[in-house]
Coordinates of C-alpha atoms in Angstrom, one line a residue:
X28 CA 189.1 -36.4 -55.4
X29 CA 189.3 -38.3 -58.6
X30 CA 189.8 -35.5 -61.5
X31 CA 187.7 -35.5 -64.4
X32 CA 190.7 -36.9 -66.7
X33 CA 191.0 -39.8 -64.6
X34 CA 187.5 -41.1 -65.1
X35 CA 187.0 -40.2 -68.4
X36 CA 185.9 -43.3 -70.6
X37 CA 186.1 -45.8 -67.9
X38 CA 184.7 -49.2 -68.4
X39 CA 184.9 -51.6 -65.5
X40 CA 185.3 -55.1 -66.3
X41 CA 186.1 -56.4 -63.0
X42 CA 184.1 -54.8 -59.5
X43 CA 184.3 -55.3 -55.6
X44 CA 187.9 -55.9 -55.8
X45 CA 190.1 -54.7 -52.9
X46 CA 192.6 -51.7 -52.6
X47 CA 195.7 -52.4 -51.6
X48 CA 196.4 -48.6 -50.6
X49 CA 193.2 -48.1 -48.2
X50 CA 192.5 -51.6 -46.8
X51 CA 189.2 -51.8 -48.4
X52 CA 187.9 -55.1 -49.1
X53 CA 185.8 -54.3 -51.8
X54 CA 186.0 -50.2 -53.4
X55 CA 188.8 -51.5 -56.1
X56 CA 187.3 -51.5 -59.7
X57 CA 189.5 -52.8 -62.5
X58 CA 189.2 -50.9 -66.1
X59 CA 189.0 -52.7 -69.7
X60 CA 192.6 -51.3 -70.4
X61 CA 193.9 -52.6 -66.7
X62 CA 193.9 -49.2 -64.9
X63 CA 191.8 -49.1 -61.6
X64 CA 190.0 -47.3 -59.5
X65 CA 189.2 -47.3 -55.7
X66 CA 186.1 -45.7 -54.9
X67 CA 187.0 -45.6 -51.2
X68 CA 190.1 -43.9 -51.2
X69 CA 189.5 -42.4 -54.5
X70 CA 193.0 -43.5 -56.1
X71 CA 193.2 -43.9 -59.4
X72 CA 196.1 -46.4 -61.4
X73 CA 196.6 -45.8 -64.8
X74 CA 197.3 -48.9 -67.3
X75 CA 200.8 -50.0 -67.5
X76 CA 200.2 -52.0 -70.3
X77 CA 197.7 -49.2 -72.3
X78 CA 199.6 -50.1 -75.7
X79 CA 200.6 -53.5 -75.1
X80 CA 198.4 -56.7 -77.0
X81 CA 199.0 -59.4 -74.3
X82 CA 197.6 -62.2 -76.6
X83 CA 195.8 -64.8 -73.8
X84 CA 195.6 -68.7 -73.6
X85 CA 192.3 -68.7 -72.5
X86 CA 190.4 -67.4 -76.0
X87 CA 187.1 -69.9 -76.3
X88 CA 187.2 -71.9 -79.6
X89 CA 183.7 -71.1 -80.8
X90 CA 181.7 -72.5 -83.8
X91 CA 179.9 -70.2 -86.3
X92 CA 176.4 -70.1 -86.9
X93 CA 173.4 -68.1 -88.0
X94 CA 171.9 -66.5 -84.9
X95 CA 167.9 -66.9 -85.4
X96 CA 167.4 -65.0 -82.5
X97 CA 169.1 -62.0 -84.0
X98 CA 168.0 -62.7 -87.5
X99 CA 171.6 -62.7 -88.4
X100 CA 172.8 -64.7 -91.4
X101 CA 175.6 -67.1 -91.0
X102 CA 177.3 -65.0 -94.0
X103 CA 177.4 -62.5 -91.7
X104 CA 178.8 -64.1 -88.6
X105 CA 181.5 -65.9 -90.9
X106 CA 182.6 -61.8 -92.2
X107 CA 183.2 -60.9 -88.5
X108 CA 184.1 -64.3 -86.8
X109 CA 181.1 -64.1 -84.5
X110 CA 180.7 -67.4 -82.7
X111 CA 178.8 -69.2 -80.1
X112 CA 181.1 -71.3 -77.7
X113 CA 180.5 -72.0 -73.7
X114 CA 182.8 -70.4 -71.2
X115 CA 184.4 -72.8 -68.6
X116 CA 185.3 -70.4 -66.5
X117 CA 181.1 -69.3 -66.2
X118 CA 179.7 -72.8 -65.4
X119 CA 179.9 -73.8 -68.9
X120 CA 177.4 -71.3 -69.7
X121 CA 176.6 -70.3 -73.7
X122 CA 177.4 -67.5 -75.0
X123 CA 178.3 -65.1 -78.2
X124 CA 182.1 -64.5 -79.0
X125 CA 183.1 -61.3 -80.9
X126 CA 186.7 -61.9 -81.9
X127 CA 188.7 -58.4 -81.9
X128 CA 191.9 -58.8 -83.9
X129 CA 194.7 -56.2 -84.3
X130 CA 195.9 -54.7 -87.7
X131 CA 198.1 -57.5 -87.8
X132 CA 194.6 -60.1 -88.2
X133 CA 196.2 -61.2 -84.7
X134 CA 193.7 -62.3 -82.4
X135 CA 193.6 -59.9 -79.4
X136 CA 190.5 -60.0 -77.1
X137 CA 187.2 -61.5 -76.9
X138 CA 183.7 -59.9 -76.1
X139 CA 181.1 -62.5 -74.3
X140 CA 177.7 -62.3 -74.2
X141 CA 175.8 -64.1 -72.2
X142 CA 172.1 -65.3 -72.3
X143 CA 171.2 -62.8 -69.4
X144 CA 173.0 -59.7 -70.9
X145 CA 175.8 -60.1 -68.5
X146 CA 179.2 -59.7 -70.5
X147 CA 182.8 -60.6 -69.9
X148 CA 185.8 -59.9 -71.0
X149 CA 188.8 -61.2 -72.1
X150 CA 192.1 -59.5 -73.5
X151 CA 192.0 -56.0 -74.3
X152 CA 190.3 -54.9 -77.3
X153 CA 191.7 -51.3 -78.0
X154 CA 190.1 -51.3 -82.1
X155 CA 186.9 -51.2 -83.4
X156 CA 185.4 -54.6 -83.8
X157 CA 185.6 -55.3 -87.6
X158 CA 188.3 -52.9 -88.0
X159 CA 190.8 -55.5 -89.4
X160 CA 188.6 -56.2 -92.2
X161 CA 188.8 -53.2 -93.5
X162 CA 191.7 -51.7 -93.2
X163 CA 192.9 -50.1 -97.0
X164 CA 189.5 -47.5 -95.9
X165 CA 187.2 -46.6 -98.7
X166 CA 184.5 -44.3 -99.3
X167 CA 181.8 -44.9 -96.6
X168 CA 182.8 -46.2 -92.6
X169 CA 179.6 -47.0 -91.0
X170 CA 180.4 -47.1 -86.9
X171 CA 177.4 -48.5 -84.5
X172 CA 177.3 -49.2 -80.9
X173 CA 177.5 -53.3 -80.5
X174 CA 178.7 -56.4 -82.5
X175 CA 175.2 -57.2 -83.2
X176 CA 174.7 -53.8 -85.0
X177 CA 177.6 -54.0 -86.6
X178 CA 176.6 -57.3 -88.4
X179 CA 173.5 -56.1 -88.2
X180 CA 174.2 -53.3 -90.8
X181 CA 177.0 -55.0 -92.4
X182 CA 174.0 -58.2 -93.6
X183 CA 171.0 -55.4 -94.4
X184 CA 173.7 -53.1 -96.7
X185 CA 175.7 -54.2 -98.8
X186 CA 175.5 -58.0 -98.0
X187 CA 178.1 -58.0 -96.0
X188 CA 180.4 -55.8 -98.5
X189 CA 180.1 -52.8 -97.5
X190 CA 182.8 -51.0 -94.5
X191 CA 180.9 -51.4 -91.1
X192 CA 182.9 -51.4 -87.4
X193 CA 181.2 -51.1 -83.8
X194 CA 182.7 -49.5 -80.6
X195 CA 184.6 -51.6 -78.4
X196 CA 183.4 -50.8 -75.0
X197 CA 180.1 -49.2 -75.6
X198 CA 178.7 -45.2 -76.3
X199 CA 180.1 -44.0 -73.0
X200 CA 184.0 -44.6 -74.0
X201 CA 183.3 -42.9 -77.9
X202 CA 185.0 -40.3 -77.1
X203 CA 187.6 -41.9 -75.6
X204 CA 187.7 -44.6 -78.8
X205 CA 188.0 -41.9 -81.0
X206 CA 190.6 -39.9 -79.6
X207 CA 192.9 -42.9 -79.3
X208 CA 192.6 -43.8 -83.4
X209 CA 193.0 -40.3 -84.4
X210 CA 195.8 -40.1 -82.5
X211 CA 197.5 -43.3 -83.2
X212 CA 196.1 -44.8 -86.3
X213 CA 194.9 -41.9 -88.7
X214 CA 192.9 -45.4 -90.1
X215 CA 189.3 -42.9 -89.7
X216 CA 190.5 -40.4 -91.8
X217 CA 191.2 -43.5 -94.6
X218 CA 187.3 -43.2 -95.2
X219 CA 185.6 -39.9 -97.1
X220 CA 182.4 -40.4 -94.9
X221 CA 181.9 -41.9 -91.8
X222 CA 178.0 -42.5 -91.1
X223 CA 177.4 -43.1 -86.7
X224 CA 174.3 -45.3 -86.4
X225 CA 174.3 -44.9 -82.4
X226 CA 170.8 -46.2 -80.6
X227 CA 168.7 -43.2 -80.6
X228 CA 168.8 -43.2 -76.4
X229 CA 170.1 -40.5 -74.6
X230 CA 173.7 -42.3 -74.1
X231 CA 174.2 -42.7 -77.6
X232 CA 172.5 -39.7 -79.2
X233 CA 175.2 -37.6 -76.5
X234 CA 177.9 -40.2 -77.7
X235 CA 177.0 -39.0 -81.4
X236 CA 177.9 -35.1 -80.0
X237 CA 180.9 -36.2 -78.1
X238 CA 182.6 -38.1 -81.4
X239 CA 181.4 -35.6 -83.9
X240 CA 183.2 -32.6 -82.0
X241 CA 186.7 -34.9 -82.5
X242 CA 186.3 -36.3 -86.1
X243 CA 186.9 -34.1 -88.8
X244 CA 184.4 -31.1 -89.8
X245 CA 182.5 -32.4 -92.4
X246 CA 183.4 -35.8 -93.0
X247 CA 180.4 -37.3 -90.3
X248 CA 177.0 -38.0 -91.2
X249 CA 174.2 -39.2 -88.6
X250 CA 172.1 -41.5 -89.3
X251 CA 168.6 -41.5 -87.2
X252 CA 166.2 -44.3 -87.2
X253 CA 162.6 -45.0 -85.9
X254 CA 163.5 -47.4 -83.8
X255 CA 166.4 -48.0 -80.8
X256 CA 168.8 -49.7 -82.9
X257 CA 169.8 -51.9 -86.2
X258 CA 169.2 -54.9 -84.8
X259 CA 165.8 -54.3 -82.8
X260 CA 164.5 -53.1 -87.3
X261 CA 165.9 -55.8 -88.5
X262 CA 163.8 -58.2 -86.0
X263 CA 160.9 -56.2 -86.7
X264 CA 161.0 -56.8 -90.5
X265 CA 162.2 -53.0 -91.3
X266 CA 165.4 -53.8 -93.2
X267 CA 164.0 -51.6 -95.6
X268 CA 163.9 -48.4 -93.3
X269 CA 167.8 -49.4 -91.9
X270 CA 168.7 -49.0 -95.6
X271 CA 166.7 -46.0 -95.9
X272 CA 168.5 -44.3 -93.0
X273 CA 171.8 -45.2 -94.1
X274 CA 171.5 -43.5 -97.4
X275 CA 169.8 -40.5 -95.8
X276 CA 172.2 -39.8 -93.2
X277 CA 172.6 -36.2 -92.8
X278 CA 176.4 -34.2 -92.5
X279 CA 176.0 -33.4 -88.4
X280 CA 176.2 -29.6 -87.4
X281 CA 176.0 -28.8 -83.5
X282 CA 172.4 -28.6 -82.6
X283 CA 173.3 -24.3 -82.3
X284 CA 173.7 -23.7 -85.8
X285 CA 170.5 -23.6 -87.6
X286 CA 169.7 -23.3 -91.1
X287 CA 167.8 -20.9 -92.2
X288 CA 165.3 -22.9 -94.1
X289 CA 164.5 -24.6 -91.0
X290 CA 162.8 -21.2 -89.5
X291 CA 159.7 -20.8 -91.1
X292 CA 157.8 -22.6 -88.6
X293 CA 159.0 -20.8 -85.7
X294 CA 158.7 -17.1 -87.6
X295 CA 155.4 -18.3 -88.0
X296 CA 154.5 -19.2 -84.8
X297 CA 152.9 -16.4 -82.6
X298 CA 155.3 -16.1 -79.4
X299 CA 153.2 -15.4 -76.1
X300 CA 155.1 -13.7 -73.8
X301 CA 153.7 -14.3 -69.9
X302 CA 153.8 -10.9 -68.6
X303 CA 152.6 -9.3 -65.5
X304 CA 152.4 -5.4 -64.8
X305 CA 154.0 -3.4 -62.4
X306 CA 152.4 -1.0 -60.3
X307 CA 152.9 1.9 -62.4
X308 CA 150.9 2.8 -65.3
X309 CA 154.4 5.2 -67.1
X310 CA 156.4 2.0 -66.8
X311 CA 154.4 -0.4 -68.4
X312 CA 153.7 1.8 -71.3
X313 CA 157.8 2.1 -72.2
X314 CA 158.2 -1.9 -70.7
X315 CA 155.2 -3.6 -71.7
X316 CA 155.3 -5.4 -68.4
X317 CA 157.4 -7.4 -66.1
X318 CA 158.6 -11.0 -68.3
X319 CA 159.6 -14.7 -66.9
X320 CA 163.6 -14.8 -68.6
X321 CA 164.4 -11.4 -68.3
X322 CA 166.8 -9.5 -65.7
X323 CA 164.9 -6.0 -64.9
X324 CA 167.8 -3.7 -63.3
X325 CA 166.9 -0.7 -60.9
X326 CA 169.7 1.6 -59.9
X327 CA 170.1 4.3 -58.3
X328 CA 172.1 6.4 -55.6
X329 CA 172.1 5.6 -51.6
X330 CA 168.8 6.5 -50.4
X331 CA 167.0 7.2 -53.8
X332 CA 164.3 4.4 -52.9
X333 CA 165.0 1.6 -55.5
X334 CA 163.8 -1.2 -52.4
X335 CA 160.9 0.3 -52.1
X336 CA 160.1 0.5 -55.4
X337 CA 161.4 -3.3 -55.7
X338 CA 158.9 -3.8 -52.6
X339 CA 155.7 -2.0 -54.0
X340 CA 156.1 -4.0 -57.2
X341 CA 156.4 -7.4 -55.6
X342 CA 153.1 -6.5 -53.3
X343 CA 151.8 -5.7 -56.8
X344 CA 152.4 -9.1 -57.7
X345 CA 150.9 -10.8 -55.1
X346 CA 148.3 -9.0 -55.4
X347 CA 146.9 -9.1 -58.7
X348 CA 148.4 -12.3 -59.6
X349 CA 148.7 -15.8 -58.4
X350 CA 152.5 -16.0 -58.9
X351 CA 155.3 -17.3 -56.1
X352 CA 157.6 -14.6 -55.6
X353 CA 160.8 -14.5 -54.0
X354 CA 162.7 -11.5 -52.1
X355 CA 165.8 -11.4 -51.0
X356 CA 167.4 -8.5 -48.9
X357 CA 170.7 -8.3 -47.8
X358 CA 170.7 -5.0 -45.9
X359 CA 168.4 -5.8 -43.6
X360 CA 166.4 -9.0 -42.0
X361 CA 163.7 -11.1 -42.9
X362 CA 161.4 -9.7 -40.3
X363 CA 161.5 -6.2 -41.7
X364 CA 161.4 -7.2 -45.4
X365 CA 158.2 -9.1 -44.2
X366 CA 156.9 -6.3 -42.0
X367 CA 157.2 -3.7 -44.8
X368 CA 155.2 -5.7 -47.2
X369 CA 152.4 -6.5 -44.4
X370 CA 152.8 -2.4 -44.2
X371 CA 152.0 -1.6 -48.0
X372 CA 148.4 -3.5 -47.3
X373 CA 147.9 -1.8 -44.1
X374 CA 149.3 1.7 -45.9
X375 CA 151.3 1.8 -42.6
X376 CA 155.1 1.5 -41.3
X377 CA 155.0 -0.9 -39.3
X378 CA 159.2 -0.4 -38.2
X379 CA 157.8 3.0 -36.7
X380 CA 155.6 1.5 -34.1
X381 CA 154.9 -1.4 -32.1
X382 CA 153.3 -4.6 -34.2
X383 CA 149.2 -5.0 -32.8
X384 CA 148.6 -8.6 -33.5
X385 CA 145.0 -7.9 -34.5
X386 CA 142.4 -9.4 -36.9
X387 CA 143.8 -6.5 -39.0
X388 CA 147.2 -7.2 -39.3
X389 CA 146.4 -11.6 -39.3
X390 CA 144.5 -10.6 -42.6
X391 CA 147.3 -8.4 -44.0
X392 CA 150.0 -11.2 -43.2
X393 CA 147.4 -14.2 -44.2
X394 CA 147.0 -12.2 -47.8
X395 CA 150.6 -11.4 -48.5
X396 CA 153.7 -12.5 -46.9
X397 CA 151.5 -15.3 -45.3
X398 CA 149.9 -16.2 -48.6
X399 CA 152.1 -19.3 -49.2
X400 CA 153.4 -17.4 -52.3
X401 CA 156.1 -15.4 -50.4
X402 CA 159.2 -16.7 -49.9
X403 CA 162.5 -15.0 -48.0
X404 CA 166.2 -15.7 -47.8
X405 CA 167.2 -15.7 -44.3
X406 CA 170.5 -14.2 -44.5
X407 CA 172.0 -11.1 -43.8
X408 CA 175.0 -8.6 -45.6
X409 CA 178.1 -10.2 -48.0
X410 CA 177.4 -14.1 -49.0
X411 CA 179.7 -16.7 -51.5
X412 CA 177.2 -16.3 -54.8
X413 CA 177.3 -19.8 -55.4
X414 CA 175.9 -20.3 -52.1
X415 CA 173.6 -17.6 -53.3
X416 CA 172.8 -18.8 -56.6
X417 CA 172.1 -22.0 -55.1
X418 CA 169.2 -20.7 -53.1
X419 CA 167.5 -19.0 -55.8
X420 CA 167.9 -22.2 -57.9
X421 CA 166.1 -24.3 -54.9
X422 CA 163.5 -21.1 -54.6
X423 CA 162.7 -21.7 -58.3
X424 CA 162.7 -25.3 -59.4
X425 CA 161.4 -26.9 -56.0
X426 CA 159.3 -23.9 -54.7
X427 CA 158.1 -22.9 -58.2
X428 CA 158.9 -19.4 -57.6
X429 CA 158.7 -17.1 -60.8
X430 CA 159.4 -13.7 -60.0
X431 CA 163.0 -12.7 -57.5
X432 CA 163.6 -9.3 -56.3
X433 CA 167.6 -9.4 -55.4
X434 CA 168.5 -6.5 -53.3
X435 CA 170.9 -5.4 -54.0
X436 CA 174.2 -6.9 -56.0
X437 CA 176.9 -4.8 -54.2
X438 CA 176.4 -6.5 -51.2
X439 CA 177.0 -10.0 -53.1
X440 CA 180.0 -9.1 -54.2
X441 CA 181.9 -7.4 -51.1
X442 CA 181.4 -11.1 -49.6
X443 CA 183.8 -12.5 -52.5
X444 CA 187.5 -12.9 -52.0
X445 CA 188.9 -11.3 -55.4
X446 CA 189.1 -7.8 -54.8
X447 CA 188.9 -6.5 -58.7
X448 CA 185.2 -5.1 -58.3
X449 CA 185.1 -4.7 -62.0
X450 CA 185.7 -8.3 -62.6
X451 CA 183.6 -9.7 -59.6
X452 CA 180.2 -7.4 -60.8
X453 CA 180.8 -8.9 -64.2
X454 CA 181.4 -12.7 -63.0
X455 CA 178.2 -12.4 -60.8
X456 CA 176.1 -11.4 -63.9
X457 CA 177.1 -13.6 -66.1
X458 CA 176.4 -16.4 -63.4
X459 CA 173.1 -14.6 -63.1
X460 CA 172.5 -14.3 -66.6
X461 CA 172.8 -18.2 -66.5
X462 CA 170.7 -19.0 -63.6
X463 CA 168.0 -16.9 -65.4
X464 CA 167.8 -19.0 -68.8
X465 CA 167.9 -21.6 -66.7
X466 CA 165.1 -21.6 -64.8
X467 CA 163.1 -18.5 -66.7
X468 CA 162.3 -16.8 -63.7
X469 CA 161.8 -13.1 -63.9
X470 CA 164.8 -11.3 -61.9
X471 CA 164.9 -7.8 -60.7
X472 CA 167.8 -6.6 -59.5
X473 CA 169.1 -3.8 -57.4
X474 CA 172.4 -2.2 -58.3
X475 CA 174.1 1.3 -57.3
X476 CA 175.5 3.5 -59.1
X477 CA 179.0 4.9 -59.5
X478 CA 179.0 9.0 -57.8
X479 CA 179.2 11.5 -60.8
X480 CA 181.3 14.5 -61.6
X481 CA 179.4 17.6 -59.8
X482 CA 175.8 17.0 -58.7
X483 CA 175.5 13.8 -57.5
X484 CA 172.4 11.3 -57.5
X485 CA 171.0 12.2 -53.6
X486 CA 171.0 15.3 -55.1
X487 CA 168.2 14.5 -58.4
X488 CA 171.6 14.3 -61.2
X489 CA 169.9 12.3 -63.9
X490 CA 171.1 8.9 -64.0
X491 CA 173.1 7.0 -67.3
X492 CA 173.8 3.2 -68.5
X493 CA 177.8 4.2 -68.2
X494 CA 177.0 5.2 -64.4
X495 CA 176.5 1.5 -63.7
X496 CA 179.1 -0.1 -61.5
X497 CA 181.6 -3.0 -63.1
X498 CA 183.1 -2.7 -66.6
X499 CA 180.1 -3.7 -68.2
X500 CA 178.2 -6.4 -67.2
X501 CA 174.7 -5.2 -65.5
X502 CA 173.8 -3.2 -68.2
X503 CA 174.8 -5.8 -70.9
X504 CA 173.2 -8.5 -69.2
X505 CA 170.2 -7.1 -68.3
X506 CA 167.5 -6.7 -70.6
X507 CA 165.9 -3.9 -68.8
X508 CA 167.7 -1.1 -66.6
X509 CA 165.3 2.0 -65.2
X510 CA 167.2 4.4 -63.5
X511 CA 165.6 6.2 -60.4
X512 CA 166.2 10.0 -59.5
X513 CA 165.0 11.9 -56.6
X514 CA 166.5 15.3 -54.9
X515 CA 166.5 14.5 -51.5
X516 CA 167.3 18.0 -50.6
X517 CA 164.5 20.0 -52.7
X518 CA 162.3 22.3 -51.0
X519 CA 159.0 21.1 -52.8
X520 CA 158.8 17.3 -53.9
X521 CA 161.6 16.2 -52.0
X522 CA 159.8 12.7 -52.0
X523 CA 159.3 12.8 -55.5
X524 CA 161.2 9.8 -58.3
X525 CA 161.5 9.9 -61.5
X526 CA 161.6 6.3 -62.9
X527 CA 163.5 6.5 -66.1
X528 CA 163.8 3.7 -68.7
X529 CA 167.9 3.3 -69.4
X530 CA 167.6 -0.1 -71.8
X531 CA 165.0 -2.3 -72.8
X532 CA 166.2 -4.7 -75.3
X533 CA 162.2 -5.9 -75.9
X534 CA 160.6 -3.2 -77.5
X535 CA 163.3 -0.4 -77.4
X536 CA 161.5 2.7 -75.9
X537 CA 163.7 4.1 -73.3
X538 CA 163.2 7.8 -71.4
X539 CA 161.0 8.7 -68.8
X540 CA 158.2 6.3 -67.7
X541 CA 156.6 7.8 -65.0
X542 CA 156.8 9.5 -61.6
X543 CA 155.7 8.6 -58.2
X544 CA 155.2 10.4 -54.6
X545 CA 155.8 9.0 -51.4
X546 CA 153.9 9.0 -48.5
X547 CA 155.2 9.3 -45.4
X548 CA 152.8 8.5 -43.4
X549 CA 151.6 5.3 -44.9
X550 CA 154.9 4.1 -46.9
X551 CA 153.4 4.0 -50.2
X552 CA 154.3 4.7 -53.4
X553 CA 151.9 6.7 -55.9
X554 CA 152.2 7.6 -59.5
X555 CA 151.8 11.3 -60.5
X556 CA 150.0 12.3 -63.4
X557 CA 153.1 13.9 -65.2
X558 CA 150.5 15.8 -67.3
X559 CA 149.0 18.1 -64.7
X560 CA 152.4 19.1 -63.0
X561 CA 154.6 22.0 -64.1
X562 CA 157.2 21.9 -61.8
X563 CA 159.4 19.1 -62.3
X564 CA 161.8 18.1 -60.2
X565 CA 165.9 18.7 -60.7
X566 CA 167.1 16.2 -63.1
X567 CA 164.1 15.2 -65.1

């Protein structure tokens, strides 16, 4: 593989060539600056000759001329020695010449342009193009992306008077361009402002972020204009509005760091958040709901029930709302996780017994798991979490899933190599963290919890935030965590949990939500009313 150093700022001049190390007849591309690149065998060759100005015998002789087509003034050609010659070497085609010339006013390259936008090179033009004009700096340095630009500004402001350069190989390389003069030149840093008229596409609005993070803080303004670029206002008559958007360039900040003045509108816009509601009456009064871009953490000890909570929610979901869900369980198979919701709409366990393929069950598979809302990952025990992340990824942007139980994390992590627990839980968060304000899908998680001092969880110990496993990381990444607590050894309400609210970073109101019974006899979940029962369970 070709690292990402060796392909940085790459701009191919010559293509098809072939490779002397593979045999291939046609992989080899040749760079601006001389280094090459096989796309075959991958190889890359750096420049030998990076810093050396070969000056060449085959520069055109060109004559200069006002270019109607362009709008641009003969004055303005004459600054910046931009001629129109014919190429031998092309047929004896026309074209444009841009002269690049060292500091020295030697000339060192030439840029063609031909008729069809096709463009050639010859030398190697390692400055800006106008750059020897203006070489003792001064107080404003106006950079755009093309020649034409660059006269383009240069005839609009200033009448040709006023410092203004373009990039030699185009937005991609800025960032390479940059880098080089700062390190070799210091000539940038001659200027007190330096104003980047890139087009206002997507290659040179990113080239704007790449040069502005190596230029010094403070000394870059932007400028932004209604149209592509310089030369399209100019040939629309807008002259007017280039000049406009020079003098009302704006010092660039990275698109994170807002001013406040700039917040009123969104203060003042009422925020809808799409919320749907669980099951349980307790827990959407202390959650408000289940929201899109939030994790929602349940923990608890072995055996406590947090998957079947997980599953009574998600049958909730599908149905009382028209939302894809996903739900993926690494303890067991698909064909349980699917038979278990089937079971919540027959109020039967369908593990127990024998499956009757009836018109009963068709209708509780054709409404839920066969609803085309459902969706599984069919894989079972430790996984790579990329590989994982991956799949919930593809669940969400090309299945338009919204909602994803994952049950349950510690399973995700005993399938990764690094055996520091601590740092793996935390690694795995943040990478879910991530994945969720990415693709705003509501994740509930499953997590255990570490065994406390004394009584432990199996037994109804209350559960805590500091109880969750890894240094850190589920409970600070989560904007939700409800703890669940059930005695599995109590002589009355053995079957009895006690959903308790640990965090919730929306509204704040943590504490006991609510508490739900399960049936053994049909699998389900049901909420007690707290307010008619004196005997609470151990632990509440």
């Amino acid at each position: 593989m070709v690292s990402e150093e060796h392909t940085e700022g790459l701009d191919f001049v010559k293509t098809h060539q072939p490779c002397n190390d593979c045999g291939s007849s046609d992989a080899l591309s040749v760079n601006v600056d001389g280094s090459t690149k096989c796309f075959s065998c991958g190889k890359f060759t750096p420049s030998q000759v990076t810093e050396v100005e070969e000056i060449s015998d085959d520069f055109l002789q060109g004559t200069i001329m006002s270019i109607q087509a362009r709008r641009l003034t003969e004055d303005a050609c004459k600054k910046y020695n931009y001629s129109v010659a014919y190429d031998p070497k092309s047929n004896g085609k026309a074209c444009h010449v841009a002269n690049y010339y060292n500091m020295e006013r030697k000339l060192v390259a030439q840029k063609l342009r031909f008729a069809d936008k096709t463009f050639k090179c010859i030398g190697n033009p390692q400055y800006f193009y106008g750059q020897h004009l203006w070489q003792n700096g001064g107080r404003k340095l106006t950079i755009t992306e093309g020649e034409i630009d660059c006269l383009t500004v240069a005839q609009v402001i200033g009448d040709n008077k006023f410092p203004v350069v373009s990039l030699p190989s185009g937005a991609q390389n800025a960032k390479t361009m940059f880098k080089k003069h700062l390190k070799r030149l210091e000539w940038l840093n001659k200027f007190d402002e330096i104003v980047l008229m890139f087009d206002m596409d997507d290659v040179g609005q990113k080239a704007i972020e790449d040069a502005a993070h190596i230029l010094p803080i403070g000394k870059i303004k932007v400028a932004k204009l209604p149209l592509k670029d310089p030369n399209e206002m100019l040939m629309k008559g807008m002259g007017k509005d280039l000049v406009s958007a020079f003098w009302d360039a704006k010092i660039w900040r990275p698109d994170d760091i807002i001013c406040g003045t700039e917040l009123f509108e969104r203060l003042t816009t009422t925020k809808i958040f799409e919320t749907v509601s669980y099951p349980f009456n307790g827990l959407n009064n202390k959650t408000h709901g289940c929201r899109k871009g939030e994790i929602t953490t349940f923990c608890a000890g072995s055996g406590i029930g947090k998957s079947q909570v997980c599953k009574e929610i998600i049958y909730h979901f599908l149905k009382t709302t028209d939302k894809k869900v996903g739900y993926i369980a690494l303890e067991e198979s698909i064909e349980r996780t699917a038979n278990s919701i089937i079971g919540l709409e027959l109020n039967k366990l369908l593990h127990l017994e024998p499956v009757s393929v009836d018109d009963t069950y068709t209708e509780a598979f054709n409404s839920t798991v066969g609803s085309g809302r459902f969706f599984l990952y069919d894989h079972w025990g430790s996984m790579e979490s990329d590989n994982l992340l991956n799949h919930i990824r593809y669940m969400c942007k090309a299945l338009e899933v919204e909602y994803v139980v994952l049950d349950h994390l510690s399973i995700v992590v005993s399938g990764l190599a690094d055996g520091d627990e601590r740092r793996m839980i935390d690694n795995i968060m943040t990478k879910l963290r991530a994945l969720v304000e990415e693709t705003k899908i509501g994740l509930i998680l499953v997590s255990h919890l570490k065994r406390p001092q004394g009584t432990g969880h199996e037994d109804g110990a209350r559960t805590h935030l500091s109880q969750l496993r890894g240094s850190a990381g589920i409970a600070q990444m989560s904007d939700i965590c409800c703890g669940l607590e059930r005695n599995q050894q109590a002589e009355s309400h053995a079957n009895r949990t006690t959903i308790r609210v640990l965090k919730n970073r929306f509204s704040g109101e943590t504490g006991v939500a609510c508490q739900v019974e399960y049936n053994a006899e049909t699998g389900r979940l049901v909420e007690v009313d707290m307010a008619q029962e004196t005997n609470q369970p151990t632990g509440f």
